[in-house]
XYZ file of C-alpha atoms in Angstrom:
602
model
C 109.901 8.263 -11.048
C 110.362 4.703 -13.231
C 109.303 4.299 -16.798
C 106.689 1.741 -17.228
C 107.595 -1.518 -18.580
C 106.326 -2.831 -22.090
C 105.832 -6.495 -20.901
C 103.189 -5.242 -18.303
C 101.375 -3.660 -20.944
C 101.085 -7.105 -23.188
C 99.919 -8.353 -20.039
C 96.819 -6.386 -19.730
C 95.624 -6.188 -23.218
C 95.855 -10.049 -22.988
C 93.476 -10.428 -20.187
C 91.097 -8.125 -21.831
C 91.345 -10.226 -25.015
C 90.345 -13.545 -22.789
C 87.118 -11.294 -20.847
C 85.859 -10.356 -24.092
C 86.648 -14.268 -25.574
C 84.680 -15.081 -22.217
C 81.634 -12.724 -22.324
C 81.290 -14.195 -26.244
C 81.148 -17.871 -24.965
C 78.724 -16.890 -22.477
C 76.577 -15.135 -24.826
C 76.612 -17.940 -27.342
C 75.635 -20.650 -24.951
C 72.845 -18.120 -23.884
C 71.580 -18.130 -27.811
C 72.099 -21.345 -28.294
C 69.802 -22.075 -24.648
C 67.008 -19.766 -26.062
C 67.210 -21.424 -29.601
C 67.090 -25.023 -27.634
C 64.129 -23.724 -25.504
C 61.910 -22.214 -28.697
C 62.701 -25.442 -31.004
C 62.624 -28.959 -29.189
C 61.661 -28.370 -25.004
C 58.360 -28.316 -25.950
C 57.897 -31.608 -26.164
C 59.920 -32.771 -23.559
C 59.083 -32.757 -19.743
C 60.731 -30.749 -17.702
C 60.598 -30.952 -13.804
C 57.919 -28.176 -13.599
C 55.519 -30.184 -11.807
C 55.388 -32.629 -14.990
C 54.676 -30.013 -17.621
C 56.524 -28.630 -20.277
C 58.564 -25.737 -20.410
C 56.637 -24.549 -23.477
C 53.539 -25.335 -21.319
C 54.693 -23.279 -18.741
C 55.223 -20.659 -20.715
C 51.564 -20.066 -21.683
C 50.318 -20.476 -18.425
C 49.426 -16.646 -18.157
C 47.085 -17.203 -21.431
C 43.488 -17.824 -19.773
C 40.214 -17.797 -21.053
C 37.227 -17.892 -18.354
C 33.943 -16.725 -17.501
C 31.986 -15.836 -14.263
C 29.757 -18.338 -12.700
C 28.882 -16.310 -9.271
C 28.539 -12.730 -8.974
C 29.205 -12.839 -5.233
C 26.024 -11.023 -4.115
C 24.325 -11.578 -0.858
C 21.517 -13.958 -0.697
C 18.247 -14.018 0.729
C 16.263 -16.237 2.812
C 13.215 -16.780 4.360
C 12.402 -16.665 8.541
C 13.673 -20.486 8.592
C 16.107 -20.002 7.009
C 15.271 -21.384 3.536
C 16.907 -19.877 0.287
C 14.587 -17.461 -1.780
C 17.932 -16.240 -3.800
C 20.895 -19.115 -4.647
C 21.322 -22.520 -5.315
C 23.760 -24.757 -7.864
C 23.046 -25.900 -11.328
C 25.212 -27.508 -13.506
C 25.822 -25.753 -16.677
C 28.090 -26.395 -19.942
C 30.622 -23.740 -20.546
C 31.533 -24.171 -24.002
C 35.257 -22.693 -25.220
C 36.065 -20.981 -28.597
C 36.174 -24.659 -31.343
C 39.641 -23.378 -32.859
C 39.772 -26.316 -35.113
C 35.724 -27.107 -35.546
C 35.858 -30.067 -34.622
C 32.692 -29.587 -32.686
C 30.812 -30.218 -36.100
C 31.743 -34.231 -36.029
C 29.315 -35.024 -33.380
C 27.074 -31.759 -33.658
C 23.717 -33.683 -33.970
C 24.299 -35.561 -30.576
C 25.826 -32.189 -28.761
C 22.813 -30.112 -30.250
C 20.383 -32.676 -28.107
C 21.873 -32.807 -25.247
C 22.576 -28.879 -25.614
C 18.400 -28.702 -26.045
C 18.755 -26.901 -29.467
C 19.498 -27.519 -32.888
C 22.771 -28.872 -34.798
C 22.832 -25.407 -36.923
C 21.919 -22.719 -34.338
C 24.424 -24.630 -32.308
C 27.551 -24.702 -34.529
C 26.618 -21.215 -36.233
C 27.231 -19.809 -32.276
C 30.405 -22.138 -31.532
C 32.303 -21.099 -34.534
C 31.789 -17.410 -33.727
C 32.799 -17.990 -30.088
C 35.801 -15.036 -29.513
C 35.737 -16.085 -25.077
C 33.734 -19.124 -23.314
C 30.350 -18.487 -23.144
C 27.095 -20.731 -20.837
C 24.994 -22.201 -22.782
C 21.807 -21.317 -22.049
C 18.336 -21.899 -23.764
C 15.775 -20.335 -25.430
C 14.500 -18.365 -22.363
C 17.875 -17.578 -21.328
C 18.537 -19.820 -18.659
C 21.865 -21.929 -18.076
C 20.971 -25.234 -19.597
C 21.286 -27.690 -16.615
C 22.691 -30.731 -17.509
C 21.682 -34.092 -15.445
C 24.497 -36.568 -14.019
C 23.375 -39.124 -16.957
C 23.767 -36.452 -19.509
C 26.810 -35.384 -18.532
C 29.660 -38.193 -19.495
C 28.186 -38.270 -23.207
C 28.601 -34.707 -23.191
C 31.858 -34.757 -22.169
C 32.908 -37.484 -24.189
C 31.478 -36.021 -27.786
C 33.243 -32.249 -26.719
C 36.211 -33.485 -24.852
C 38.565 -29.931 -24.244
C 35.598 -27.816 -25.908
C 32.931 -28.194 -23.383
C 33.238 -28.032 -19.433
C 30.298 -28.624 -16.672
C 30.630 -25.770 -14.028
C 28.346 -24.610 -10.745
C 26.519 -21.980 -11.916
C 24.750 -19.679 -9.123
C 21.835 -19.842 -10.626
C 19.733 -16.400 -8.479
C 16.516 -17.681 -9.222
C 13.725 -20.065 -10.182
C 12.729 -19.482 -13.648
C 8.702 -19.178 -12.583
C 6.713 -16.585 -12.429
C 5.714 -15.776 -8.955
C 4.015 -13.144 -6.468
C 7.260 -12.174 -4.575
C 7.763 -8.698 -6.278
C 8.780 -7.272 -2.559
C 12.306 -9.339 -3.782
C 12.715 -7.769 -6.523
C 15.424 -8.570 -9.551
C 18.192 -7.433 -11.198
C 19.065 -5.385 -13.905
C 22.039 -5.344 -16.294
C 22.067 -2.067 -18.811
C 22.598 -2.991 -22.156
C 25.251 -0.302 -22.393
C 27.239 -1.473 -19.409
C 27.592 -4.984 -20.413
C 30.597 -5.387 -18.489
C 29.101 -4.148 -14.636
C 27.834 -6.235 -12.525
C 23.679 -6.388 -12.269
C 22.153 -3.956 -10.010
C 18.750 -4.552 -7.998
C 16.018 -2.708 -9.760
C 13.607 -3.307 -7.435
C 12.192 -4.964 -3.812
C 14.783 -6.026 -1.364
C 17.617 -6.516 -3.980
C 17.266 -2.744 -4.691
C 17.126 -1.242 -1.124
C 19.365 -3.221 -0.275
C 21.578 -2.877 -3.232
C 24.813 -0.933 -1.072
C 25.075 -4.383 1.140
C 24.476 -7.020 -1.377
C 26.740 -5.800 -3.900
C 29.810 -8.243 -2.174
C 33.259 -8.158 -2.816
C 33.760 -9.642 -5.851
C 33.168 -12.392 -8.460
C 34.443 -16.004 -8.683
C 35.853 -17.035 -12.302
C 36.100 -20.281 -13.983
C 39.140 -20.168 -16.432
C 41.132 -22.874 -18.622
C 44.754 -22.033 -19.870
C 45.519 -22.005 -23.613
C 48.311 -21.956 -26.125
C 49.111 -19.164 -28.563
C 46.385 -20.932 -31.131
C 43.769 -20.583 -28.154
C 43.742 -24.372 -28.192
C 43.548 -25.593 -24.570
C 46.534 -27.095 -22.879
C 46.193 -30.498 -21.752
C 46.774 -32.051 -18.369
C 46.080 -28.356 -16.570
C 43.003 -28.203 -14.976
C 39.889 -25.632 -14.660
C 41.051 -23.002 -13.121
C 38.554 -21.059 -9.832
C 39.673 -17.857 -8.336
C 37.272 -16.067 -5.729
C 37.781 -13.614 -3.396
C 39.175 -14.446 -0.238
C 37.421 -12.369 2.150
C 35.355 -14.805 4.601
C 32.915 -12.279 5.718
C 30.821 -12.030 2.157
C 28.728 -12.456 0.556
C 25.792 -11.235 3.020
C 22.467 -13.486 3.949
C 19.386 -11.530 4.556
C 17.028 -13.226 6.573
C 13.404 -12.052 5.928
C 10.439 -12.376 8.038
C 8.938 -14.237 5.218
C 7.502 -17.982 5.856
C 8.596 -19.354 2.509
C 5.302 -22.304 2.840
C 2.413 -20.089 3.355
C 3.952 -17.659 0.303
C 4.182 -19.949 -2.078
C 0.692 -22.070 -0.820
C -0.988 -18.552 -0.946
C 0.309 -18.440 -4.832
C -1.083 -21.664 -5.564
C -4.958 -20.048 -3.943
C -4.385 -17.141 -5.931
C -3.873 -19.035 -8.871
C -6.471 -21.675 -8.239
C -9.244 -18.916 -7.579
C -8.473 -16.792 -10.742
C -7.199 -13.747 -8.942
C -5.848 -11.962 -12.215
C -5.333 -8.433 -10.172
C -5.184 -7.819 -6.548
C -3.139 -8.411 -3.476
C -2.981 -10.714 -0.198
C -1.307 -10.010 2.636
C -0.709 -11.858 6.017
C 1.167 -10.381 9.053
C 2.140 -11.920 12.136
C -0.733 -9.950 14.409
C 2.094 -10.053 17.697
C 4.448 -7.997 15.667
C 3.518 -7.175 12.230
C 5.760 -9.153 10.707
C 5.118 -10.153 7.150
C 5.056 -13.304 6.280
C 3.094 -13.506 3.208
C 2.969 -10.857 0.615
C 1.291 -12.074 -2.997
C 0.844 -9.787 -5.417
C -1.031 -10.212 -8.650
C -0.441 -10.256 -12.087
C 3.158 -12.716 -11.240
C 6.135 -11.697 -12.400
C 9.540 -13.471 -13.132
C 12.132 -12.395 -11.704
C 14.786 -14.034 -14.292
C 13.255 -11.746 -17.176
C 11.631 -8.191 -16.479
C 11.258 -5.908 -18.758
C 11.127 -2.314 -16.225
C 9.510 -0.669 -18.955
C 6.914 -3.044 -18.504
C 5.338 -2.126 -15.370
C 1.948 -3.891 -14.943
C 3.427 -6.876 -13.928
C 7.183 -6.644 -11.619
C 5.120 -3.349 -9.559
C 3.903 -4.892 -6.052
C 0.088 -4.176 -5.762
C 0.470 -5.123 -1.482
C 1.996 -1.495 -1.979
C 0.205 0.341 -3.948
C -3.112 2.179 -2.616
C -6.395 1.803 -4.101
C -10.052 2.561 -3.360
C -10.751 1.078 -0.359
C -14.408 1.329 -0.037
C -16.210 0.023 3.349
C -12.908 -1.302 5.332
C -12.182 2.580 5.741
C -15.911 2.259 7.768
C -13.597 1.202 10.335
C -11.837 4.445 10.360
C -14.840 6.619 10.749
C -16.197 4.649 13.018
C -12.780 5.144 15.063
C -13.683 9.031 14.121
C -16.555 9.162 15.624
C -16.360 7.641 18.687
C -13.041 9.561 19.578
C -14.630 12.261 18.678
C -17.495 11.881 21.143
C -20.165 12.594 17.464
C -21.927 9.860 18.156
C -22.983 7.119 21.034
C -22.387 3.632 20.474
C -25.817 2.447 21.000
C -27.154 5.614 18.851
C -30.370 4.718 16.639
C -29.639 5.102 13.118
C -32.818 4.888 10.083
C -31.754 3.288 6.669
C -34.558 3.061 4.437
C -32.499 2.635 1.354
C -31.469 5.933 0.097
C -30.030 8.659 2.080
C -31.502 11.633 0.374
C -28.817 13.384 -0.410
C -25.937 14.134 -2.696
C -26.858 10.947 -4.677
C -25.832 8.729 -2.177
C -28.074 5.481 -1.909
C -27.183 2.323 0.685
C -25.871 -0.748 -1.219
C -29.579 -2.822 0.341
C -31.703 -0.820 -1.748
C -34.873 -1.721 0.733
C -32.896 -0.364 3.529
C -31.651 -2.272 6.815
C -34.159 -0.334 9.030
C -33.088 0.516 12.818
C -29.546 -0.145 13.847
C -26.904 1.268 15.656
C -23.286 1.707 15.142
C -22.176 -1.961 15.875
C -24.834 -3.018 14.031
C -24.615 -0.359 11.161
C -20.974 -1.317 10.753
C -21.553 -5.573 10.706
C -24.089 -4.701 8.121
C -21.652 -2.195 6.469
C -24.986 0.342 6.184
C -23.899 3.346 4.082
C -26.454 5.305 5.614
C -25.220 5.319 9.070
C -21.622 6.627 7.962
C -22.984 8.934 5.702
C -24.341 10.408 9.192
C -21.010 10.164 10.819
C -19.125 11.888 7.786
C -21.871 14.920 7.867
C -20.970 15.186 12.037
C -17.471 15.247 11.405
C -14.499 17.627 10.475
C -12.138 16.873 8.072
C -9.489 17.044 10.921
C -10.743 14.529 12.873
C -11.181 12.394 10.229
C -7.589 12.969 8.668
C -6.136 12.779 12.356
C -7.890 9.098 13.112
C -6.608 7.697 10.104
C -3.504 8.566 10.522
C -3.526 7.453 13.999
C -4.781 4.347 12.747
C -1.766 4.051 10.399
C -3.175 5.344 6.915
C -2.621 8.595 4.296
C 1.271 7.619 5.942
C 3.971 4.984 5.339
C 4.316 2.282 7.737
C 6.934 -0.142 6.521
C 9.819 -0.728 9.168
C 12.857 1.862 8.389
C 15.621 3.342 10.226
C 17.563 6.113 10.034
C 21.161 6.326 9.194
C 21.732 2.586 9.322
C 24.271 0.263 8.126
C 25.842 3.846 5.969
C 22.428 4.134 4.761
C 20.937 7.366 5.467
C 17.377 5.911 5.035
C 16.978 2.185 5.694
C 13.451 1.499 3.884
C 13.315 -2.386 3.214
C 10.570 -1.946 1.657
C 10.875 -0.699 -1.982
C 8.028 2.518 -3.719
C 6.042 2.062 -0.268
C 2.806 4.486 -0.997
C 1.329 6.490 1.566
C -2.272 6.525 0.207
C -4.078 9.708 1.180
C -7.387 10.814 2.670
C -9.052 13.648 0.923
C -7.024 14.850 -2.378
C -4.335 17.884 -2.242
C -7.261 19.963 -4.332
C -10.292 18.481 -2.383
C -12.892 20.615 -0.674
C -12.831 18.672 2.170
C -15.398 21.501 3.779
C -17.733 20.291 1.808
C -20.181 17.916 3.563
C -20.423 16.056 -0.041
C -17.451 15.582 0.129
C -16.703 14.382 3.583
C -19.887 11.596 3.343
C -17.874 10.027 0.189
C -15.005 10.055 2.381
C -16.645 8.438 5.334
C -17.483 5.376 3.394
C -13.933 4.904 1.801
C -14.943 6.607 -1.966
C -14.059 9.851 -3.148
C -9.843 10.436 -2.722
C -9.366 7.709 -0.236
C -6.364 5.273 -0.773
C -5.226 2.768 1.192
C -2.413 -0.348 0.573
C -2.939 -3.937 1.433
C -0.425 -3.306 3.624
C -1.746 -0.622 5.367
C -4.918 -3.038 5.968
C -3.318 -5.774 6.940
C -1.798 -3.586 9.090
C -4.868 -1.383 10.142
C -5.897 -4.836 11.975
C -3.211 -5.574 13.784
C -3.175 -2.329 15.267
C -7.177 -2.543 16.483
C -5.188 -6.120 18.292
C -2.916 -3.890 19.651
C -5.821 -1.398 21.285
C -4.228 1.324 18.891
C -0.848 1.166 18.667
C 0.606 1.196 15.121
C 3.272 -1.281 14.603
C 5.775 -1.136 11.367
C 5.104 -4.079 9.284
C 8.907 -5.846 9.023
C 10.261 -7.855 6.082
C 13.699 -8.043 6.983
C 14.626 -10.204 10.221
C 18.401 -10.076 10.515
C 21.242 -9.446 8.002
C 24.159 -11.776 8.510
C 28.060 -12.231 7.569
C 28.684 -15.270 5.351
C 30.518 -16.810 8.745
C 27.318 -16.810 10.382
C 27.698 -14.029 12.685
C 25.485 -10.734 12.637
C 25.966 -7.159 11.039
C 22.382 -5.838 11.422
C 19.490 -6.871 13.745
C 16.404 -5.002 12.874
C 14.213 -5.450 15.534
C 10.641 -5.193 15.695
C 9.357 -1.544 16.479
C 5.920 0.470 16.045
C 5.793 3.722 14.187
C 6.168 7.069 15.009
C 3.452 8.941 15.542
C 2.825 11.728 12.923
C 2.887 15.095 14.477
C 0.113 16.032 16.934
C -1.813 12.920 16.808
C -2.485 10.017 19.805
C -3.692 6.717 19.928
C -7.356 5.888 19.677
C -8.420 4.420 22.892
C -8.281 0.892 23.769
C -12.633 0.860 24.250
C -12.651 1.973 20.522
C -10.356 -0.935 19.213
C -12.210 -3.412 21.405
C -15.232 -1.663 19.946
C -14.278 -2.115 16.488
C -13.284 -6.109 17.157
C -16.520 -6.646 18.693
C -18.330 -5.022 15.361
C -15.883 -7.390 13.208
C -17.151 -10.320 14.982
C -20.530 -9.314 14.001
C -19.758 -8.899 10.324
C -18.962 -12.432 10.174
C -21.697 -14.176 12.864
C -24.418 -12.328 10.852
C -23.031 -9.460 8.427
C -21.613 -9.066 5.122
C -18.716 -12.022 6.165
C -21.563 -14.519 7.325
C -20.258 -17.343 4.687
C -17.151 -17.084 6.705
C -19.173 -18.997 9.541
C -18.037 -22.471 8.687
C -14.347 -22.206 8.789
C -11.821 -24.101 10.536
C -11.105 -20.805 12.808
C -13.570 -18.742 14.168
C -13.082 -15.225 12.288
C -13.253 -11.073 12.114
C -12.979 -8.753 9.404
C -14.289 -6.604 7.674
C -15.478 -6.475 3.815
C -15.477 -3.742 0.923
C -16.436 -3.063 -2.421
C -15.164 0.156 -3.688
C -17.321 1.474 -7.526
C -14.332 3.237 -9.799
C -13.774 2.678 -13.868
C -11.188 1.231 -16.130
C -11.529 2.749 -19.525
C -14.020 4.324 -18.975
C -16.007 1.313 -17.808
C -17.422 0.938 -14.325
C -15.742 -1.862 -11.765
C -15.357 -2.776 -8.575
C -11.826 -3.199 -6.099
C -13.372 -5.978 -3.760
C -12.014 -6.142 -0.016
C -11.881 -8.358 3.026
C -9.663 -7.548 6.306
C -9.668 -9.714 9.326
C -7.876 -11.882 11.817
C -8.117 -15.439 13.354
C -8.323 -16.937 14.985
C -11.137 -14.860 17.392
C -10.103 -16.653 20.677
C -5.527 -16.438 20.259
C -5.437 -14.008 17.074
C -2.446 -15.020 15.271
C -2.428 -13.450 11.757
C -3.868 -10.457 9.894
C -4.677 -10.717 6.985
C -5.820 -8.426 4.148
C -7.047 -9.209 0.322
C -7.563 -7.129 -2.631
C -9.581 -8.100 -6.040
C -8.485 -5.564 -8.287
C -11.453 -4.776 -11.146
C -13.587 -6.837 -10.785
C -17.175 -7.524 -12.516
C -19.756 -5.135 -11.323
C -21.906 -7.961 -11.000
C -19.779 -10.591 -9.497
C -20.244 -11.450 -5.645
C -17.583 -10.550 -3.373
C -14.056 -12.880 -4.247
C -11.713 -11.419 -1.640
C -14.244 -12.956 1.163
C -14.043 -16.350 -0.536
C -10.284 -15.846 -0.932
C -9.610 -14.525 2.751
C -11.491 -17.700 3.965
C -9.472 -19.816 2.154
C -6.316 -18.674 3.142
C -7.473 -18.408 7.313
C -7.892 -22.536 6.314
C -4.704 -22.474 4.859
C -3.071 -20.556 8.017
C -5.492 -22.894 10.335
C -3.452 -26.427 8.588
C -0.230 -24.885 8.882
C -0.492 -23.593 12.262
C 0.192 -25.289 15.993
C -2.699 -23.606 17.109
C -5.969 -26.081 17.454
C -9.300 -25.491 15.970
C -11.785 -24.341 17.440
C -15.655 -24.986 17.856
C -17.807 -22.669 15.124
C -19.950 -19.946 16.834
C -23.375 -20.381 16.011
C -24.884 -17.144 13.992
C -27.384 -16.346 17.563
């Protein structure tokens, strides 16, 4: 075995020397790189795409803001928005240096507020923030506003789209709905409250939200030359449009009647009378959809769904009793002489109409004759005709276990109404003549009405009023078709017979050729309904909930429509027949179908 040289050994602890002298070069040109980088390339260009390294090295520092939520819109049967649309709002950024103050008297007037409010809220800006004004809208800046604004504010203020959801105006569309943010979940997303944009809620929510963001330096003083920034999702299929049955026109021309006749309370509903779609649902006191307070609910509740007194439209019903109950013959002679005689009942003619039958007793709307009818019948039968007739039951369109839903119910706090109360005697033959002429515990919707008609069109068959048409991708294509369907019937109960509806129709004619409708003569359609006044108190004052139902035209019926005065004076003559005329004109104008001659009264 050799002994190891000592001039091989100088040779290795030479090369180590020169790694180590290596790895020290290569670490000082390293710090003196980083030191280069930190102190001077900042203001140099680099070949980044023209920015500078510095530049680039902030580019993860953003500050933005949402301007669309990404939930699905809605729209009416033609398509026209009811949710969605573009405004053009200033997004103003954190004023690191204030020099927002130099033109703040020019910026506060085209801002719509004053110079203090205005800087007092810029110099405590901590993220970007829309402007918005007093009511809380996104100020919406016009195309000649918007170069001075930009000029005065250059880097501080932006103009962005802003989804705006809706029109800040109060309105009778409370089967939409709104949103609702919770004051201690700032940072979700709105959820619908109420109408469509809460039953809908699990397909509307969308995928996500699209962002507006600018990049800034460590001072939070935005870099120059990079632009706005937008980032939405990328999914194609959202968000979702809903396509009501709704015909956006005759809803917001029916708004404009309401308003013009003074309706303070009530309801007005028009359905298609082929299908029972709705195309028209107004309720009264407005609400806006922008700002509701759900404590508050007087005005956001929808009064189409909420049941009421009917008074003599449930006449229809009894009538419908009676005659499927074989109580009474149609050309049966009936006595009013102005008070019935019993149980405090009276007729609303206090001299009586004399001798009629049932047609006749029901044109006139005689409280006598029903108060007959109720006496002959059983609670059963009456219970069992409404209900066949769509009442003391929901009737909106649903579906079961649809689109992951296990209860598809478009239509949002639907009430049932009811025909004698959970703790009524309905035994009682008191009790059952109250009943027969729509007092006592009866409650019906406007809905229910409405649809109550189209069902007598339909010889008997109950169809399920539907508000939503089709719900689509945001590609166009479909996810749901809802298509148009009648109800169930509730356990045990049938159709009335087609010669009762015809029965009925022939009776509303009468109401209007010479009954309680006869200054419905003279419109532009010949017309049927059916009118009601129903006696209850508010505060302990007496009132009245005032009623027409009908159809038109006579001849080609083509809508249903009913109308509900909510307390009204005691004394005042009937304002949902006046109403109901007006909008049959309304429908008449709008419609393809031609006028016809009037009927004379003979």
């Amino acid at each position: 075995m050799g002994v190891p040289r000592r001039g091989s050994s100088f040779i290795r602890k030479r090369r180590i020397a020169y790694m180590a002298l290596g790895v020290m070069a290569l670490l000082l040109i390293l710090l003196f790189r980083l030191a280069w980088i930190q102190g001077t390339a900042g203001i140099h260009m680099s070949v980044y795409g023209g920015h500078s390294l510095k530049e680039m090295s902030a580019r993860q520092r953003q500050e933005g803001i949402s301007i669309d939520s990404g939930r699905g819109q809605f729209t009416d049967r033609h398509g026209q928005p009811l949710t969605g649309g573009v405004v053009w709002a200033p997004l103003l950024f954190p004023d690191v240096d204030g020099k927002a103050a130099i033109h703040g008297e020019e910026l506060a007037k085209l801002l719509r507020t004053n110079k203090n409010q205005l800087l007092t809220r810029w110099k405590g800006l901590q993220s970007p923030l829309i402007w918005r004004d007093g009511g809380g809208e996104p100020v919406q800046i016009n195309p000649h506003e918007a170069g001075k604004l930009l000029k005065l504010a250059p880097s501080l203020i932006e103009l962005v789209p802003y989804a705006k959801r809706y029109r800040d105006l109060p309105n009778g569309r409370q089967w939409l709905g709104f949103l609702y943010e919770r004051a201690d979940r700032a940072s979700e997303l709105p959820m619908g409250a109420a109408g469509l944009e809460r039953t809908l809620e699990p397909l509307l929510s969308g995928v996500g939200e699209t962002f507006v963001s600018r990049f800034v330096d460590a001072q939070r003083r935005p870099l120059t030359h990079v632009p706005l920034r937008v980032s939405a999702p990328s999914n194609g299929h959202y968000p979702l449009q809903v396509q009501t049955t709704i015909d956006l026109p005759i809803q917001e021309q029916i708004e404009k009647l309401t308003e013009s006749s003074h309706l303070a309370e009530g309801a007005v509903v028009v359905l298609d009378a082929g299908n029972a779609d709705v195309l028209a649902m107004v309720s009264r006191p407005f609400y806006n959809p922008g700002h509701v307070d759900p404590q508050q609910k007087t005005d956001w509740s929808n009064r189409a769904l909420k049941a009421i007194t009917p008074g003599s439209i449930f006449k229809l019903v009894t009538a419908a009793a009676a005659l499927e109950s074989g109580v009474v013959q149609p050309q049966e002679q009936f006595h009013c002489h102005g008070t019935y005689g019993k149980y405090g009942l009276a007729c609303w003619k206090k001299e009586g109409h004399g001798t009629l039958n049932l047609e006749e007793g029901l044109g006139v709307s005689c409280n006598s004759v029903f108060a007959h009818l109720g006496e002959r019948l059983n609670p059963e039968q009456i219970q069992a005709t409404a209900s066949a007739l769509g009442l003391g039951r929901t009737v909106g369109w649903q579906e079961r276990n649809l689109a992951g839903l296990p209860q598809f119910r478009p239509l949002d706090h639907e009430e049932k109404g009811a025909v004698f109360g959970s703790h009524t005697n309905a035994s009682d033959p008191g009790v059952r003549v109250q009943t027969a002429i729509g007092q006592r515990d009866v409650l019906v919707t406007p809905l229910q009405a409405a649809n109550l008609i189209v069902t007598l069109l339909h010889d008997g068959q109950v169809r399920a009023p539907r508000i939503v048409k089709r719900i689509s991708y945001a590609d166009g294509s479909t996810l749901l078709e809802l298509p148009t369907h009648a109800v169930p019937s509730s356990e045990g109960s049938r159709s009335i017979q087609t010669s009762t509806a015809r029965m009925l129709r022939e009776a509303m004619e009468k109401v209007v050729t010479q009954g309680t409708g006869a200054s419905l003569r003279n419109k532009s359609w010949n017309l049927a309904g059916k009118s009601g006044t129903a006696q209850a108190l508010k505060n302990g004052h007496p009132i009245n909930h005032q009623w027409f139902i009908g159809y038109g035209p006579i001849e080609r019926p083509r809508y249903a429509v009913a109308v509900l005065v909510h307390n009204a004076s005691t004394h005042s003559t009937n304002q949902a027949t006046a109403l109901f005329g007006q909008v049959m004109d309304l429908l008449a104008q709008s419609s393809s179908v031609p006028r016809v001659a009037t009927r004379s009264s003979s």
